[in-house]
């Protein structure tokens, strides 16, 4: 068929949680796919960021895994048939269960793959006999979800991109960078509000494209509070105390819709604002001015990102944002709320369908007897009643109580903290399967590697940050011997548990039909009803269209009230000292994506930053004798990486800022694996570090001597 006879296919961008619609036109050969805008796509109406436009570049990349690989006795990978690969997997999973019990296995779902596939993966783990199943939300918004569920009811954005863009008068952007990480949400929705007069308060140790896009530094209207990493509680406590002192509290809202304000008042009674301002290294007057702007704006919306969630005090960080929204009555209306913009294209859905150790599909607690029974009635087997381990806990137990791992679409050797240790632990496993589209840093430790098809080659549904469930449609399969994630899981499940065990699915729609039966908030959706617009959950019955914003009348906590709870400063688990005098923090770039398996292989995305770098403040650079573009080594107690220095006052003095995207200088060799006690999220955003200028022993050294 020639090009012009082939219709473009409407699907969803595979990168971030905004969920932009794109079209893909098949070419002469499978793999010659071309991006086309989708003019009336529901979320983005044809607009696209650099990643969406370049998404097809990696589909036919020469590094794609195209055959199953099995590690042989001398440790080398050899190409294998699917039959051999499946046999090996089934033998090993059965052996591990026999020798060590089902909790000796861990399963990683993937926020890069479809709802149906994650649904099947968590069902497989539970049929095997364990709740040790999780996904990257643990490293991401786990603490946000924990705090939101406890204090408001649901672990999702309280508002939607559209109502925020239409109605907000102020954006409080706290440890989030929407101009780079959710670019279309920013340009299509939030920017319009700012053009219409909304104010932006950014709380971040680093200036970035969000700062630039709203010209935050150039106006009196907006503010950038350049906070010291890990001191967000004292900063928000200053804001809260200022609101209480000035009677900016919405008394009616607090009386009727919340409980716990006394606890907040008591916590802040002896709180010393001057001391707290010194701790977070932001002038007190600036924080007070920001407090006034927030509290006196008509509709004030909080965006909360990784700068808040990825701390040992992540839950308390987000609770303090909830406190602020509740005492000022900024919840339950358009243009307000506490809003985590979700990260991966399908992290919302992966959690919705139950790929988590403590909940079944639809966030039904696995330790709730009634919930288990209702799901068991559909599944036909007993579900283990105790919550399982989170993915970071699974990884920490690898080689001890965890003997085998099944990883679908995650790359923990780069994405988990203290990565040198992660690699050592994976080495100690008896058996590991990795199912991915590329040979990742993690796959190198596997015993069996399964080549999956990519996003453009198969269908299914994904759920974006607004809880909108949308269909992805297959363009064309590119390699003969790859398989869809769904088919792989169906085969493994059927071989392990038998033809009638409920894994024998041949298409995603059939899986979705079962998912609807066990996931109340998806119950009213069908593939037909999803159509091109998608449907927001909760959708309990056909025709329901989930609310664009939550909690208009009441919260979905047990008593219907929003919970206020005072919190106190807890420094990061590791703070600077003489040996490691700098604070290291890590965050993202617009062109790269997470562990870079896709973006580093995309010529368009890799052009601007082909290698890692570290931002260092001019005053620190002076003290260390570092100049722009010098090669430097950053060390922490856990490892070191060598990369290029960028001397810039974008970053706060005393802080070094780098990215997690590059394997050659992988930031997680440095980060600390300390966890938030409740949400179990690692502290990626603060560790103690030291920096050295690299002395080249050979030619470069000689040149330096000549100088
Ligand atoms: N281009 C691109 N887009 C992405 C991704 C990507 O890798 N690339 N990843 C996706 C994923 S999985 C996610 S979760 C989202 C994440 O999106 P964001 O939540 O925006 O994540 P980050 O860029 O990691 O961190 C946000 C900001 O936190 C700041 N920060 C660091 N430490 C602190 C601190 O202690 N306090 C405060 N207040 N701020 C701090 C950083 O400087 C950074 O500007 O993005 C998604 N979108
Ligand atoms: N230092 C530091 N570390 C961090 C963070 C940070 O801010 N700083 N952020 C954390 C956050 S928020 C997150 S979400 C995690 C992300 O951590 P990961 O989820 O481990 O990272 P990704 O790079 O998104 O990995 C996704 C994998 O899925 C594969 N994949 C893509 N499409 C498919 C498919 O269709 N099928 C299959 N089977 N595989 C596919 C990709 O090749 C890739 O290997 O990283 C965390 N790590
Ligand atoms: S904003 Fe996110 S979903 Fe939209 S095109 Fe960019 S990466 Fe894709
Ligand atoms: Mo994430």
Short mmCIF file of N, CA and C and ligand atoms in Angstrom, two decimals, residues 110 112-113 136 139-140 306 310 344 408-412 415 435-438 440 452-455 458 485 586-588 593-598 660 667-668 671 684-685, ligand 2:
data_model
loop_
_atom_site.label_atom_id
_atom_site.label_comp_id
_atom_site.label_asym_id
_atom_site.label_seq_id
_atom_site.Cartn_x
_atom_site.Cartn_y
_atom_site.Cartn_z
N UNK A 110 4.35 -1.66 35.12
CA UNK A 110 5.00 -0.57 34.39
C UNK A 110 4.02 0.53 34.07
N UNK A 112 4.53 2.61 31.95
CA UNK A 112 4.64 2.88 30.52
C UNK A 112 3.74 1.96 29.72
N UNK A 113 3.11 1.00 30.36
CA UNK A 113 2.28 0.09 29.57
C UNK A 113 0.81 0.23 29.96
N UNK A 136 6.19 2.25 39.44
CA UNK A 136 7.07 3.38 39.72
C UNK A 136 6.39 4.50 40.50
N UNK A 139 8.18 5.58 43.61
CA UNK A 139 9.35 6.47 43.61
C UNK A 139 8.93 7.88 43.24
N UNK A 140 7.63 8.10 43.11
CA UNK A 140 7.15 9.25 42.37
C UNK A 140 6.16 10.06 43.22
N UNK A 306 7.67 16.48 42.47
CA UNK A 306 8.68 15.60 43.07
C UNK A 306 9.50 16.31 44.14
N UNK A 310 9.46 13.50 47.02
CA UNK A 310 10.63 12.62 47.13
C UNK A 310 11.52 13.00 48.31
N UNK A 344 4.19 9.53 34.63
CA UNK A 344 4.27 8.72 33.41
C UNK A 344 2.92 8.71 32.70
N UNK A 408 8.41 -5.90 34.40
CA UNK A 408 7.86 -5.45 33.11
C UNK A 408 8.06 -3.94 33.04
N UNK A 409 8.91 -3.47 32.11
CA UNK A 409 8.99 -2.03 31.85
C UNK A 409 9.34 -1.14 33.02
N UNK A 410 10.37 -1.52 33.77
CA UNK A 410 10.99 -0.59 34.72
C UNK A 410 12.49 -0.81 34.66
N UNK A 411 13.23 0.20 35.11
CA UNK A 411 14.69 0.14 34.99
C UNK A 411 15.34 0.51 36.32
N UNK A 412 15.14 -0.34 37.35
CA UNK A 412 15.55 0.03 38.71
C UNK A 412 17.04 0.27 38.87
N UNK A 415 16.86 3.77 38.16
CA UNK A 415 15.85 4.66 38.75
C UNK A 415 15.78 4.58 40.26
N UNK A 435 11.11 -7.74 30.89
CA UNK A 435 10.28 -7.62 29.69
C UNK A 435 10.32 -6.15 29.30
N UNK A 436 11.01 -5.82 28.20
CA UNK A 436 11.24 -4.41 27.86
C UNK A 436 11.35 -4.28 26.35
N UNK A 437 11.50 -3.05 25.89
CA UNK A 437 11.69 -2.86 24.45
C UNK A 437 13.16 -2.64 24.11
N UNK A 438 13.99 -2.32 25.13
CA UNK A 438 15.43 -2.14 24.92
C UNK A 438 16.23 -2.93 25.94
N UNK A 440 18.07 -2.71 28.73
CA UNK A 440 18.29 -1.66 29.72
C UNK A 440 19.46 -2.02 30.64
N UNK A 452 9.34 -6.93 24.12
CA UNK A 452 7.95 -6.51 24.00
C UNK A 452 7.80 -5.61 22.77
N UNK A 453 6.56 -5.52 22.28
CA UNK A 453 6.28 -4.52 21.24
C UNK A 453 6.19 -3.15 21.92
N UNK A 454 6.29 -2.09 21.13
CA UNK A 454 6.28 -0.75 21.71
C UNK A 454 4.87 -0.17 21.65
N UNK A 455 4.74 1.03 22.21
CA UNK A 455 3.45 1.72 22.32
C UNK A 455 2.72 1.84 20.99
N UNK A 458 0.54 -1.65 19.49
CA UNK A 458 -0.55 -2.41 20.11
C UNK A 458 -1.61 -1.48 20.70
N UNK A 485 2.92 -7.02 25.43
CA UNK A 485 3.01 -7.33 26.86
C UNK A 485 1.84 -8.20 27.30
N UNK A 586 18.20 16.24 42.52
CA UNK A 586 18.13 15.72 41.15
C UNK A 586 16.75 16.03 40.59
N UNK A 587 16.68 16.41 39.33
CA UNK A 587 15.37 16.62 38.69
C UNK A 587 15.54 16.54 37.18
N UNK A 588 14.50 16.92 36.46
CA UNK A 588 14.40 16.50 35.07
C UNK A 588 14.61 17.60 34.04
N UNK A 593 13.77 11.77 29.29
CA UNK A 593 12.68 11.13 30.00
C UNK A 593 13.20 10.05 30.94
N UNK A 594 12.96 10.25 32.22
CA UNK A 594 13.31 9.27 33.26
C UNK A 594 14.69 8.63 33.04
N UNK A 595 14.76 7.30 32.92
CA UNK A 595 16.10 6.71 32.82
C UNK A 595 16.64 6.76 31.39
N UNK A 596 15.96 7.47 30.52
CA UNK A 596 16.51 7.79 29.21
C UNK A 596 16.53 6.66 28.20
N UNK A 597 15.92 5.51 28.52
CA UNK A 597 16.02 4.38 27.58
C UNK A 597 15.46 4.78 26.22
N UNK A 598 14.42 5.60 26.22
CA UNK A 598 13.83 6.03 24.96
C UNK A 598 14.44 7.37 24.50
N UNK A 660 18.55 12.53 36.44
CA UNK A 660 18.62 11.07 36.49
C UNK A 660 18.59 10.38 35.13
N UNK A 667 22.82 9.54 38.23
CA UNK A 667 22.71 10.28 39.49
C UNK A 667 22.39 9.37 40.67
N UNK A 668 21.71 8.26 40.40
CA UNK A 668 21.30 7.43 41.52
C UNK A 668 22.44 6.59 42.11
N UNK A 671 22.48 8.91 45.24
CA UNK A 671 21.34 9.26 46.09
C UNK A 671 21.18 8.30 47.27
N UNK A 684 15.10 11.21 46.93
CA UNK A 684 15.92 11.58 45.76
C UNK A 684 16.32 13.05 45.77
N UNK A 685 15.61 13.86 46.56
CA UNK A 685 15.78 15.30 46.41
C UNK A 685 16.72 15.92 47.43
N1 LIG B 2 17.57 10.58 41.18
C1 LIG B 2 16.29 10.45 40.84
N2 LIG B 2 15.78 9.24 40.57
C2 LIG B 2 14.49 9.10 40.23
C3 LIG B 2 13.65 10.23 40.15
C4 LIG B 2 14.20 11.52 40.42
O1 LIG B 2 13.52 12.57 40.36
N3 LIG B 2 15.52 11.58 40.76
N4 LIG B 2 12.33 10.06 39.80
C5 LIG B 2 11.69 8.80 40.09
C6 LIG B 2 10.41 8.71 39.36
S1 LIG B 2 9.30 9.99 39.59
C7 LIG B 2 10.09 7.70 38.56
S2 LIG B 2 8.53 7.61 37.90
C8 LIG B 2 11.05 6.62 38.32
C9 LIG B 2 10.96 6.02 36.93
O2 LIG B 2 11.65 4.83 36.97
P1 LIG B 2 11.48 3.70 35.85
O3 LIG B 2 10.05 3.38 35.66
O4 LIG B 2 12.39 2.59 36.23
O5 LIG B 2 12.08 4.50 34.60
P2 LIG B 2 11.70 4.56 33.07
O6 LIG B 2 12.90 5.07 32.38
O7 LIG B 2 10.45 5.30 32.87
O8 LIG B 2 11.52 3.02 32.74
C10 LIG B 2 10.49 2.53 31.95
C11 LIG B 2 10.96 1.29 31.22
O9 LIG B 2 9.88 0.81 30.43
C12 LIG B 2 10.38 0.43 29.15
N5 LIG B 2 9.25 0.45 28.21
C13 LIG B 2 8.78 1.47 27.46
N6 LIG B 2 7.71 1.08 26.75
C14 LIG B 2 7.48 -0.21 27.06
C15 LIG B 2 6.51 -1.16 26.64
O10 LIG B 2 5.61 -0.88 25.85
N7 LIG B 2 6.60 -2.42 27.19
C16 LIG B 2 7.56 -2.76 28.07
N8 LIG B 2 7.56 -4.00 28.57
N9 LIG B 2 8.51 -1.87 28.46
C17 LIG B 2 8.47 -0.63 27.98
C18 LIG B 2 11.45 1.45 28.89
O11 LIG B 2 12.35 1.01 27.88
C19 LIG B 2 12.11 1.55 30.27
O12 LIG B 2 13.11 0.58 30.44
O13 LIG B 2 12.38 7.10 38.54
C20 LIG B 2 12.58 7.58 39.82
N10 LIG B 2 13.99 7.86 39.98
#
